[in-house]
Amino acid sequence: MSTELPPVAPEVLAEAVENLTARLRKKLDDATAGCGDGAVHEADGSVTFRFGEDALVTLRPGPAGTVTEAGQATCTCLLAPRCLHRAAALGAAPLADAAPPEPEPEPEPTAAVPTGAGAGAAAGATAEAGVGAAPAVSGDPADPSGPAEPVPALNPAQLGAAAALWHAAAEALAAGVTAGGAVVQAELLRAAHTARLAGLPRAEAAALRVVRGLRSARERRTAHRLGDLTGSFRELLHTAGVLASGAADPALTGTSRRAYTAGGSLQVHGLCREPVLSATGYGGVVTHLLAPDGSRYSISDVRPGGLARARGAGRASVALGGATLDHAGLARGGLRIVGATVSAEGRLGAGRGVKATPLPGAAWADGPAAPLFARPAAEAVAALLAGTADAAAAETALIGCDVVVVGAAGDHLLVHEARPDAPLLRLLPAHPHPELPHTENLRRIASYPGLHLRVLGRPDLDRAATLRPVAVGPVAGEPYTLRLPEEWLGRADLGYDRLQGSHFPPPDAAPEPAAGAGPGPMAEAPDPLADSPLWRVRRLLETGVAGGRRAVAEAARGTAPQTAYGPLRRAGLAAAADLAAALAAEADRRPRDAFGRLADPSPDGYAWAWLAAATHLAAAERSLVAASWTAATPSGATPAAR
């Protein structure tokens, strides 16, 4: 599928596939494969596809560059619009986001929050709209002493949409990547559109992520990771299953529009800025801000444009209340805002009544950011895992710590937190795109073992003791640390600033290596996640995602339960062993009808068994990750090569 083709709204593609006969649906995958390579871009912005001599499909995107209506896709064959050619052309195009970013509404006149009440920061379009990985920062939880708001019950339309989405997701899981072609994807898209119309945007976004993951896997794109698709299936099944049961948790229903409330007068100081680059073609920047009371906010500028826009937006003007700063200046400066509008995630809006005046910047060491680096990283991660029920917020929060560089080890940088009995930490690029300087900056830092560094980053809660830094700075009072230009105000944004040799201390200032250190491979940090036998459950779940229900059944038939799950039980993971065995048994269940003939079982039981095992695995792995942040460095794994 070509990314140069105009994006197609999910509901348009779903309707085109639904209108095909059963015979044509069997041919859809073959017709779609490779048809995007022969697309011709016309001068008027339309795109044409030639299918033989008598069939010419034309896609005419709207003003936004997206095919949003059925009439914008036409075919000249006699079966049109219920033809294979039209459905194949639509299937070759990338999926459009569920909804374009909406203008920020004016706050309700009766709604107000105290100054600095923003609890977090979110970048880009909302995740519910399917814009992709937009970074966000979680903040302090709401006051538990306040009155609890009643949770509205789901209406019949929402219950029906959730049930339909659950069934489509269960069918897609049972099919797996190998059989999850255009027809299976169209069923998910149809159910996702129904969920959107019913007011369940988070469920819709989860379904779109699964469809995009299936497409990426079937096309064998280099960026595809089976673990990511497994996580997307887990989230979709969990969201649809809970909603179909009648639960109306606002965290699961989501919201299609970001609501802004009056925030009064605010004073905020820049923490850092980072590029935003989504898989759906959006690019831009988010600047993270901090109030004197510790409340976190953000200002983002994310629009269609991809990598080029993500790189250029770092110096784009800040569209907020007439402020004369760009994002580079705001990241090292501040704002005094009158009439602020704030979303629940802490994003600052640009309403008509907002006025903003620039303020001098504050260094990390003595400004509002100082408390971020005073807390041990292990405590900050433990608070994230225990203090919020929103996994997305926990995974996107920024924490700070002072570290000592150990050196490169594999694809990551090893550092040692500058505290007694602290574990080795792994630093990975916040965004691995080669055109962004994250990876290059970390490589340069790795060449200075013993360097003291102040790091602001996002913990990777899927890996043991791993931090993805977005900005770094020198450590006050340390002779062997960064030497940044004065105008950088003591920090470098790793996604925009490129560290040079002049930003590092001279080699003769390096500390003496530890006793016994010498040339050789770097001492690797312990990884309780990799050493755990939970990989057996993970492999079984990923086998189901890749090959479907039949693959799980075949994998279970060839191994005795004692051999497959004995290591889990011996490690004290009996629940994981039981859930894996139940999944294998359900996958291999072969019901028969009244005449003794094999009948296809409902996918519901298999989907519930898979979800139970996946949910338990995620919780167990999260516990091991949390433990890795508190485990002291073992003897011999010191900050030196050995």
XYZ file of C-alpha atoms in Angstrom:
642
model
C 0.000 0.000 0.000
C 1.411 3.352 -0.977
C 1.647 6.144 1.540
C 1.450 8.596 -1.411
C -2.195 7.691 -1.950
C -4.854 9.888 -0.351
C -6.034 8.590 3.030
C -9.449 6.937 3.069
C -11.969 7.268 5.879
C -12.450 3.891 7.602
C -16.211 3.874 7.086
C -15.837 4.395 3.317
C -13.584 1.358 3.002
C -15.808 -0.728 5.284
C -18.890 0.057 3.195
C -17.100 -0.802 -0.068
C -16.052 -4.222 1.249
C -19.478 -4.877 2.760
C -21.129 -4.326 -0.639
C -19.064 -7.060 -2.294
C -20.456 -10.517 -2.893
C -18.930 -13.477 -1.083
C -17.178 -14.540 -4.287
C -15.557 -11.136 -4.770
C -14.490 -10.902 -1.138
C -12.335 -13.996 -1.604
C -10.445 -12.174 -4.362
C -10.033 -8.856 -2.543
C -6.631 -9.454 -0.944
C -5.049 -10.469 -4.254
C -6.641 -7.512 -6.048
C -5.422 -5.061 -3.414
C -1.841 -6.304 -3.338
C 0.322 -4.131 -5.533
C -2.474 -2.093 -7.109
C -1.159 1.048 -5.368
C 2.097 0.767 -7.319
C 0.264 1.470 -10.579
C -1.586 4.532 -9.312
C -1.400 7.682 -11.448
C -1.593 11.100 -9.803
C -3.544 13.551 -11.945
C -3.066 17.314 -12.127
C -6.389 17.998 -10.397
C -5.304 16.050 -7.304
C -7.192 12.874 -8.117
C -5.586 9.426 -8.313
C -6.500 6.785 -10.902
C -6.006 3.009 -10.961
C -6.222 0.943 -14.159
C -7.726 -2.572 -13.874
C -7.617 -4.079 -17.356
C -9.115 -2.273 -20.315
C -12.606 -1.553 -19.041
C -12.117 -0.587 -15.390
C -10.668 2.736 -14.270
C -10.986 3.656 -10.601
C -10.662 7.307 -9.605
C -10.197 8.641 -6.085
C -11.023 12.332 -5.701
C -10.069 13.450 -2.192
C -11.803 16.395 -0.587
C -10.242 19.746 0.364
C -8.455 18.145 3.338
C -6.819 15.579 1.032
C -8.900 12.665 2.375
C -11.551 10.475 0.761
C -14.403 10.909 3.216
C -17.457 10.098 1.074
C -18.397 7.092 -1.046
C -18.987 9.321 -4.076
C -15.328 10.370 -4.089
C -14.360 6.864 -5.253
C -15.732 5.826 -8.656
C -15.178 2.996 -11.120
C -16.091 2.729 -14.818
C -16.950 -0.992 -14.760
C -20.523 -2.270 -14.998
C -20.638 -3.541 -11.404
C -19.689 -0.201 -9.856
C -19.989 0.874 -7.119
C -20.288 -2.722 -5.843
C -17.187 -3.835 -7.688
C -13.916 -5.437 -6.728
C -11.826 -2.728 -8.415
C -13.187 0.119 -6.302
C -12.814 -1.815 -3.033
C -9.244 -2.816 -3.947
C -8.237 0.769 -4.720
C -9.696 2.002 -1.456
C -7.961 -0.803 0.412
C -4.605 0.111 -1.107
C -4.779 3.620 0.353
C -3.765 4.378 3.949
C -6.441 4.721 6.596
C -7.374 8.254 7.534
C -7.618 9.305 11.131
C -11.005 8.885 12.736
C -11.589 12.619 12.885
C -9.505 15.666 12.000
C -8.237 17.834 14.864
C -11.030 20.134 15.959
C -10.691 23.811 16.873
C -10.326 24.506 20.543
C -13.702 25.520 21.968
C -14.191 28.447 24.292
C -14.475 27.392 27.950
C -17.836 27.157 29.625
C -18.536 30.397 31.518
C -19.520 28.543 34.691
C -16.589 26.151 34.699
C -13.396 27.162 36.452
C -10.412 25.478 37.939
C -7.906 26.962 40.359
C -4.662 28.399 39.053
C -2.206 25.615 38.249
C -4.819 22.881 38.328
C -3.613 21.299 35.090
C -2.846 17.723 35.895
C -0.837 16.791 32.837
C 0.290 17.597 29.337
C -0.692 16.020 26.035
C 0.795 16.577 22.625
C -0.833 16.484 19.235
C -4.297 15.352 18.397
C -5.972 13.147 20.969
C -5.232 9.441 21.030
C -8.966 8.855 20.809
C -8.860 10.485 17.383
C -6.220 8.007 16.289
C -3.478 10.593 15.638
C -0.840 8.347 17.112
C 1.798 8.494 19.808
C 1.298 11.970 21.217
C 3.356 12.396 24.378
C 1.592 13.426 27.557
C 2.550 14.101 31.142
C 0.502 12.856 34.037
C 0.150 14.944 37.164
C -1.212 14.808 40.665
C -4.468 12.869 41.107
C -7.632 14.707 41.945
C -8.455 15.474 45.549
C -10.036 12.293 46.930
C -12.011 14.316 49.460
C -14.087 15.958 46.749
C -17.547 14.673 45.837
C -17.575 11.787 43.401
C -19.348 12.460 40.132
C -22.027 9.918 39.185
C -21.040 7.674 36.294
C -23.735 7.653 33.585
C -24.950 4.301 32.326
C -24.302 3.257 28.762
C -27.283 3.656 26.464
C -28.558 0.798 24.267
C -26.733 2.116 21.199
C -23.420 2.095 23.054
C -24.033 -1.386 24.429
C -24.836 -2.682 20.947
C -21.794 -0.979 19.423
C -19.504 -2.382 22.108
C -20.906 -5.894 21.630
C -20.433 -5.655 17.849
C -16.876 -4.424 18.310
C -16.111 -7.256 20.724
C -17.382 -9.825 18.211
C -15.363 -8.291 15.360
C -12.237 -8.167 17.531
C -12.718 -11.789 18.609
C -13.076 -12.876 14.989
C -9.936 -10.939 14.031
C -7.975 -12.493 16.888
C -9.087 -15.992 15.925
C -8.028 -15.304 12.330
C -4.629 -13.812 13.219
C -2.361 -11.963 10.836
C -2.257 -14.831 8.341
C -6.033 -14.760 7.777
C -6.678 -11.157 8.834
C -7.029 -9.784 5.333
C -9.164 -7.018 3.911
C -12.496 -8.632 4.821
C -11.572 -9.143 8.478
C -10.189 -5.612 8.627
C -13.348 -4.209 7.064
C -15.478 -5.861 9.739
C -13.356 -4.177 12.387
C -13.637 -0.841 10.593
C -17.399 -1.154 10.369
C -17.632 -1.926 14.085
C -15.233 0.930 14.849
C -17.399 3.393 12.915
C -20.478 2.198 14.779
C -18.618 2.759 18.055
C -17.750 6.269 16.965
C -21.362 7.100 16.124
C -22.418 5.701 19.514
C -20.001 7.986 21.340
C -17.211 5.491 22.132
C -14.140 7.161 20.601
C -11.593 5.265 22.676
C -12.969 1.934 21.473
C -12.873 3.203 17.895
C -9.263 4.342 18.269
C -8.274 0.935 19.672
C -9.869 -0.811 16.685
C -8.082 1.456 14.210
C -4.747 0.672 15.864
C -5.413 -3.046 15.419
C -6.314 -2.600 11.754
C -3.186 -0.555 11.109
C -1.140 -3.192 12.925
C -2.659 -5.983 10.810
C -1.867 -4.060 7.651
C 1.695 -3.418 8.756
C 2.211 -7.080 9.631
C 0.766 -8.406 6.383
C 2.886 -5.967 4.366
C 5.946 -6.926 6.451
C 6.936 -3.362 7.110
C 10.209 -2.863 8.925
C 8.537 -0.829 11.681
C 6.114 -3.640 12.555
C 6.529 -5.292 15.957
C 4.421 -8.303 16.844
C 4.514 -7.274 20.492
C 2.895 -3.932 19.632
C 0.070 -5.637 17.746
C -0.399 -8.028 20.671
C -0.752 -5.054 22.996
C -3.229 -3.410 20.621
C -5.385 -6.552 20.592
C -5.278 -6.680 24.386
C -6.412 -3.079 24.688
C -9.187 -3.493 22.106
C -10.588 -6.660 23.671
C -10.395 -5.190 27.169
C -12.115 -1.949 26.155
C -14.844 -3.630 24.091
C -15.419 -6.409 26.634
C -15.799 -4.082 29.608
C -18.057 -1.687 27.700
C -20.202 -4.547 26.385
C -20.729 -5.677 29.978
C -22.405 -2.333 30.727
C -19.563 -0.582 32.583
C -19.402 3.124 31.798
C -15.946 4.028 33.045
C -15.130 7.449 31.495
C -11.549 6.259 30.983
C -12.889 3.576 28.615
C -15.578 5.556 26.833
C -13.224 8.469 26.109
C -14.121 11.789 24.572
C -14.018 12.848 20.938
C -13.380 16.500 21.782
C -10.916 17.983 24.228
C -12.909 20.027 26.735
C -11.308 23.260 27.933
C -12.181 25.036 31.160
C -11.213 28.439 32.482
C -7.898 28.287 34.304
C -7.633 31.871 35.507
C -4.134 33.356 35.620
C -1.126 31.091 35.261
C 2.626 31.414 35.443
C 4.512 28.633 33.675
C 8.158 27.925 32.890
C 9.522 25.772 30.085
C 10.894 22.315 30.822
C 11.786 21.110 27.324
C 10.372 20.560 23.862
C 10.205 17.386 21.835
C 9.169 16.484 18.300
C 5.941 14.611 17.668
C 5.825 12.222 14.732
C 2.877 9.889 14.293
C 2.398 6.874 12.055
C -0.577 8.580 10.403
C 1.355 11.484 8.876
C 1.063 14.064 11.640
C 4.101 15.985 12.805
C 4.871 18.862 15.130
C 6.196 19.771 18.535
C 5.078 19.749 22.140
C 6.616 22.045 24.740
C 6.338 20.861 28.326
C 5.742 23.513 30.979
C 5.803 23.605 34.759
C 4.049 25.922 37.204
C 5.674 27.030 40.485
C 3.338 24.700 42.419
C 4.481 21.688 40.372
C 1.448 21.449 38.075
C 2.352 20.413 34.545
C 1.073 21.854 31.296
C 1.898 21.686 27.613
C 1.502 23.671 24.412
C 1.524 21.625 21.232
C 1.489 22.319 17.530
C 0.728 19.115 15.618
C -0.641 19.068 12.078
C -0.394 16.959 8.925
C 3.107 17.086 7.518
C 5.080 14.184 8.916
C 8.826 14.376 9.481
C 9.374 17.722 7.767
C 6.871 19.410 10.008
C 8.180 17.687 13.141
C 11.660 19.013 12.420
C 10.569 22.545 11.530
C 7.965 23.016 14.240
C 10.634 23.271 16.925
C 11.049 26.936 16.017
C 7.457 27.662 15.037
C 5.731 30.550 16.770
C 3.668 29.776 19.852
C 0.028 30.452 18.999
C -1.125 31.514 22.446
C -2.534 34.887 23.458
C -0.295 36.979 21.236
C 2.903 35.596 22.741
C 5.996 36.569 20.732
C 7.956 33.412 21.594
C 8.660 30.416 19.427
C 8.731 26.892 20.873
C 12.521 26.984 21.211
C 12.287 30.158 23.280
C 9.364 28.909 25.351
C 11.193 25.670 26.237
C 13.838 27.828 27.932
C 11.581 30.685 28.925
C 8.177 31.182 30.470
C 4.762 32.792 30.155
C 2.397 34.740 32.352
C -1.085 33.882 31.056
C -4.318 35.726 31.803
C -7.646 34.067 31.039
C -6.028 30.677 30.454
C -8.026 27.760 29.103
C -6.878 24.305 30.194
C -7.889 20.791 29.153
C -8.147 17.938 31.625
C -4.763 16.686 30.372
C -3.129 20.067 31.026
C -3.001 21.299 27.456
C -3.222 25.093 27.237
C -5.788 26.367 24.750
C -5.666 29.463 22.567
C -9.110 30.943 23.171
C -10.031 34.484 22.118
C -9.743 35.845 25.652
C -6.277 34.408 26.380
C -3.434 36.904 26.883
C 0.181 35.819 27.351
C 3.321 37.749 28.296
C 6.840 36.248 28.060
C 8.811 35.646 31.271
C 12.530 35.010 31.804
C 13.486 31.376 31.853
C 14.425 29.370 34.936
C 17.270 26.863 35.100
C 16.526 23.297 36.079
C 18.756 23.528 39.131
C 16.998 26.421 40.904
C 13.631 26.801 39.173
C 10.318 24.956 39.549
C 11.950 21.898 37.956
C 14.387 21.344 40.842
C 12.025 18.991 42.776
C 11.788 16.729 39.710
C 15.446 15.788 40.133
C 15.434 15.580 43.930
C 13.359 12.407 44.006
C 14.918 8.992 43.318
C 13.863 7.590 39.974
C 12.612 4.401 41.625
C 10.204 6.378 43.817
C 8.933 8.376 40.846
C 8.279 5.223 38.808
C 6.614 3.486 41.760
C 4.328 6.497 42.216
C 3.403 6.381 38.529
C 2.551 2.693 38.674
C 0.598 2.917 41.922
C -0.906 6.384 41.788
C -2.833 6.314 38.516
C -5.264 3.923 36.883
C -4.551 5.464 33.482
C -1.832 3.311 31.932
C -1.360 5.754 29.050
C -0.686 8.603 31.481
C 1.775 6.493 33.461
C 3.667 5.530 30.320
C 4.032 9.139 29.113
C 4.985 10.928 32.344
C 8.311 12.719 32.593
C 10.681 12.040 35.476
C 14.121 13.443 36.250
C 17.313 11.984 37.708
C 21.064 12.574 37.875
C 23.143 9.786 36.338
C 26.730 8.791 35.600
C 27.443 7.456 32.106
C 28.714 3.865 31.965
C 28.848 3.375 28.203
C 27.080 1.819 25.236
C 25.759 -1.732 25.488
C 23.988 -3.064 22.431
C 21.331 -0.678 21.214
C 21.148 1.322 24.435
C 23.233 3.492 26.750
C 23.953 2.277 30.259
C 23.982 4.833 33.055
C 24.145 4.599 36.820
C 21.868 6.784 38.894
C 24.020 8.986 41.124
C 22.651 7.501 44.343
C 23.884 4.767 46.686
C 22.646 1.270 45.787
C 20.910 2.540 42.648
C 20.431 0.152 39.699
C 21.920 0.463 36.275
C 19.491 2.187 33.914
C 19.155 1.841 30.170
C 18.667 4.939 28.027
C 16.935 4.485 24.673
C 16.065 7.178 22.111
C 12.702 8.815 22.777
C 12.113 8.614 19.026
C 14.344 6.305 16.960
C 13.748 7.990 13.586
C 17.208 8.452 11.979
C 16.370 11.984 10.820
C 15.803 13.107 14.410
C 18.921 13.648 16.576
C 17.904 11.487 19.565
C 20.023 8.483 18.588
C 23.023 10.534 17.477
C 23.038 12.503 20.736
C 22.938 9.347 22.862
C 25.807 7.841 20.862
C 27.931 10.907 21.522
C 27.115 10.843 25.230
C 28.063 7.154 25.387
C 31.613 8.014 24.309
C 32.183 9.889 27.595
C 32.118 7.261 30.370
C 32.042 8.793 33.804
C 30.151 11.882 32.572
C 27.679 13.273 35.094
C 24.376 14.044 33.456
C 20.986 15.411 34.456
C 18.268 13.573 32.509
C 14.602 14.357 31.968
C 12.853 11.450 30.332
C 9.929 9.121 30.012
C 10.149 5.691 31.694
C 9.545 2.783 29.326
C 7.261 0.580 31.391
C 7.565 -2.326 28.954
C 11.302 -2.723 29.593
C 13.377 -3.281 32.695
C 14.800 -0.048 34.202
C 14.623 1.843 30.900
C 14.327 5.586 30.418
C 13.747 7.434 27.154
C 15.332 10.874 27.656
C 13.888 13.949 25.960
C 16.340 16.490 27.422
C 19.662 16.503 29.301
C 21.684 19.045 31.207
C 24.803 19.456 33.348
C 24.942 18.530 37.036
C 25.818 21.523 39.179
C 29.042 21.142 41.140
C 30.392 18.261 39.062
C 33.597 19.000 37.120
C 33.066 16.247 34.542
C 29.704 17.209 33.091
C 28.186 18.946 30.084
C 29.290 22.463 29.154
C 26.352 23.885 27.281
C 26.083 27.388 25.784
C 24.743 30.025 28.158
C 21.752 30.714 25.919
C 20.652 27.061 26.267
C 19.931 27.774 29.938
C 21.422 24.520 31.151
C 19.597 21.938 29.031
C 19.614 20.416 25.569
C 16.464 19.137 23.867
C 17.629 15.823 22.417
C 15.039 15.910 19.629
C 16.208 19.292 18.306
C 19.610 20.312 19.733
C 22.654 18.439 18.453
C 25.420 17.943 20.989
C 28.896 18.768 19.687
C 32.377 18.095 21.006
C 32.564 21.572 22.521
C 29.583 20.725 24.741
C 31.613 18.051 26.562
C 34.525 18.366 28.988
C 38.066 17.714 27.684
C 39.235 14.095 27.808
C 41.970 14.840 30.342
C 39.269 15.829 32.854
C 37.780 12.328 32.842
C 37.801 10.518 36.201
C 40.078 7.560 36.747
C 38.422 4.231 35.788
C 37.417 1.876 38.546
C 39.940 -0.657 39.772
C 40.082 -3.674 37.529
C 38.420 -1.898 34.639
C 39.875 -2.509 31.251
C 38.960 -2.966 27.609
C 36.247 -5.433 26.923
C 32.479 -5.736 26.607
C 30.349 -3.496 28.772
C 28.816 -5.072 31.878
C 25.145 -5.561 31.081
C 22.475 -4.567 33.573
C 20.371 -7.348 35.103
C 17.025 -7.841 33.411
C 14.458 -9.699 35.537
C 11.977 -9.514 32.684
C 14.252 -11.314 30.240
C 15.289 -13.874 32.865
C 11.704 -14.749 33.765
C 9.968 -17.798 32.203
C 7.042 -15.513 31.351
C 8.433 -15.467 27.817
C 6.602 -18.779 27.315
C 3.239 -17.094 27.845
C 4.259 -14.142 25.714
C 5.282 -16.441 22.868
C 1.964 -18.302 23.069
C 0.001 -15.034 22.906
C 2.057 -13.703 20.009
C 1.689 -17.023 18.215
C -2.067 -16.532 18.417
C -1.821 -13.005 17.019
C 0.436 -14.069 14.164
C -1.161 -17.385 13.199
C -4.596 -17.235 14.774
C -6.423 -19.799 16.855
C -5.190 -22.759 14.852
C -1.558 -21.807 15.474
C -2.129 -21.786 19.250
C -3.796 -25.190 19.087
C -0.983 -26.673 16.996
C 1.693 -25.232 19.280
C 0.010 -26.752 22.331
C -0.394 -30.209 20.783
C 3.302 -30.705 20.251
C 4.435 -30.066 23.836
C 3.461 -31.781 27.062
C 1.952 -29.382 29.637
C 4.668 -30.261 32.170
C 7.382 -29.319 29.685
C 5.676 -26.113 28.543
C 4.453 -24.756 31.873
C 6.633 -26.561 34.429
C 9.198 -23.715 34.518
C 6.385 -21.261 35.215
C 5.126 -23.263 38.171
C 8.620 -23.802 39.560
C 9.156 -20.028 39.411
C 5.989 -19.464 41.437
C 3.967 -18.314 38.422
C 1.186 -20.877 38.768
C -1.545 -18.464 37.672
C 0.302 -17.719 34.429
C 0.712 -21.464 33.808
C -2.986 -22.128 34.445
C -4.114 -19.311 32.139
C -1.757 -20.429 29.367
C -3.003 -24.004 29.664
C -6.617 -22.812 29.576
C -5.901 -20.779 26.447
C -4.301 -23.753 24.704
C -7.233 -25.986 25.671
C -9.800 -23.484 24.417
C -7.902 -23.015 21.153
C -7.954 -26.771 20.577
C -11.616 -27.200 21.480
C -13.380 -28.876 18.544
C -17.147 -28.973 19.120
C -19.376 -31.181 17.022
C -22.953 -30.784 15.938
C -25.802 -33.275 16.486
C -24.567 -35.399 13.567
C -20.993 -35.608 14.880
C -19.597 -33.203 12.322
C -16.928 -30.677 13.327
C -18.400 -27.227 13.869
C -16.584 -23.932 14.070
C -16.651 -22.821 17.703
C -17.627 -19.297 18.653
C -14.579 -17.047 18.981
C -15.861 -15.581 22.247
C -14.515 -18.275 24.567
C -11.126 -18.214 22.863
C -10.994 -14.409 22.973
C -11.811 -14.350 26.699
C -9.148 -16.988 27.410
C -6.587 -15.045 25.366
C -7.511 -11.762 27.075
C -7.235 -13.321 30.543
C -3.740 -14.636 29.794
C -2.676 -11.362 28.159
C -3.969 -9.235 31.038
C -2.227 -11.402 33.632
C 0.999 -11.338 31.617
C 0.912 -7.528 31.354
C 0.419 -7.209 35.119
C 3.194 -9.698 35.905
C 5.633 -8.030 33.543
C 4.744 -4.621 34.948
C 5.595 -5.895 38.441
C 8.984 -7.139 37.247
C 9.670 -3.820 35.544
C 8.812 -1.960 38.749
C 11.192 -4.225 40.682
C 14.004 -3.541 38.205
C 14.006 0.146 39.193
C 14.678 -0.718 42.830
C 17.180 -3.564 42.424
C 20.661 -2.485 43.465
C 23.509 -3.017 41.039
C 25.100 -6.424 41.725
C 28.763 -6.735 42.482
C 30.805 -6.475 39.317
C 28.227 -4.491 37.326
C 29.813 -1.157 38.208
C 30.111 1.844 35.877
C 33.170 0.478 34.119
C 33.974 -1.800 31.229
C 35.065 -5.275 32.145
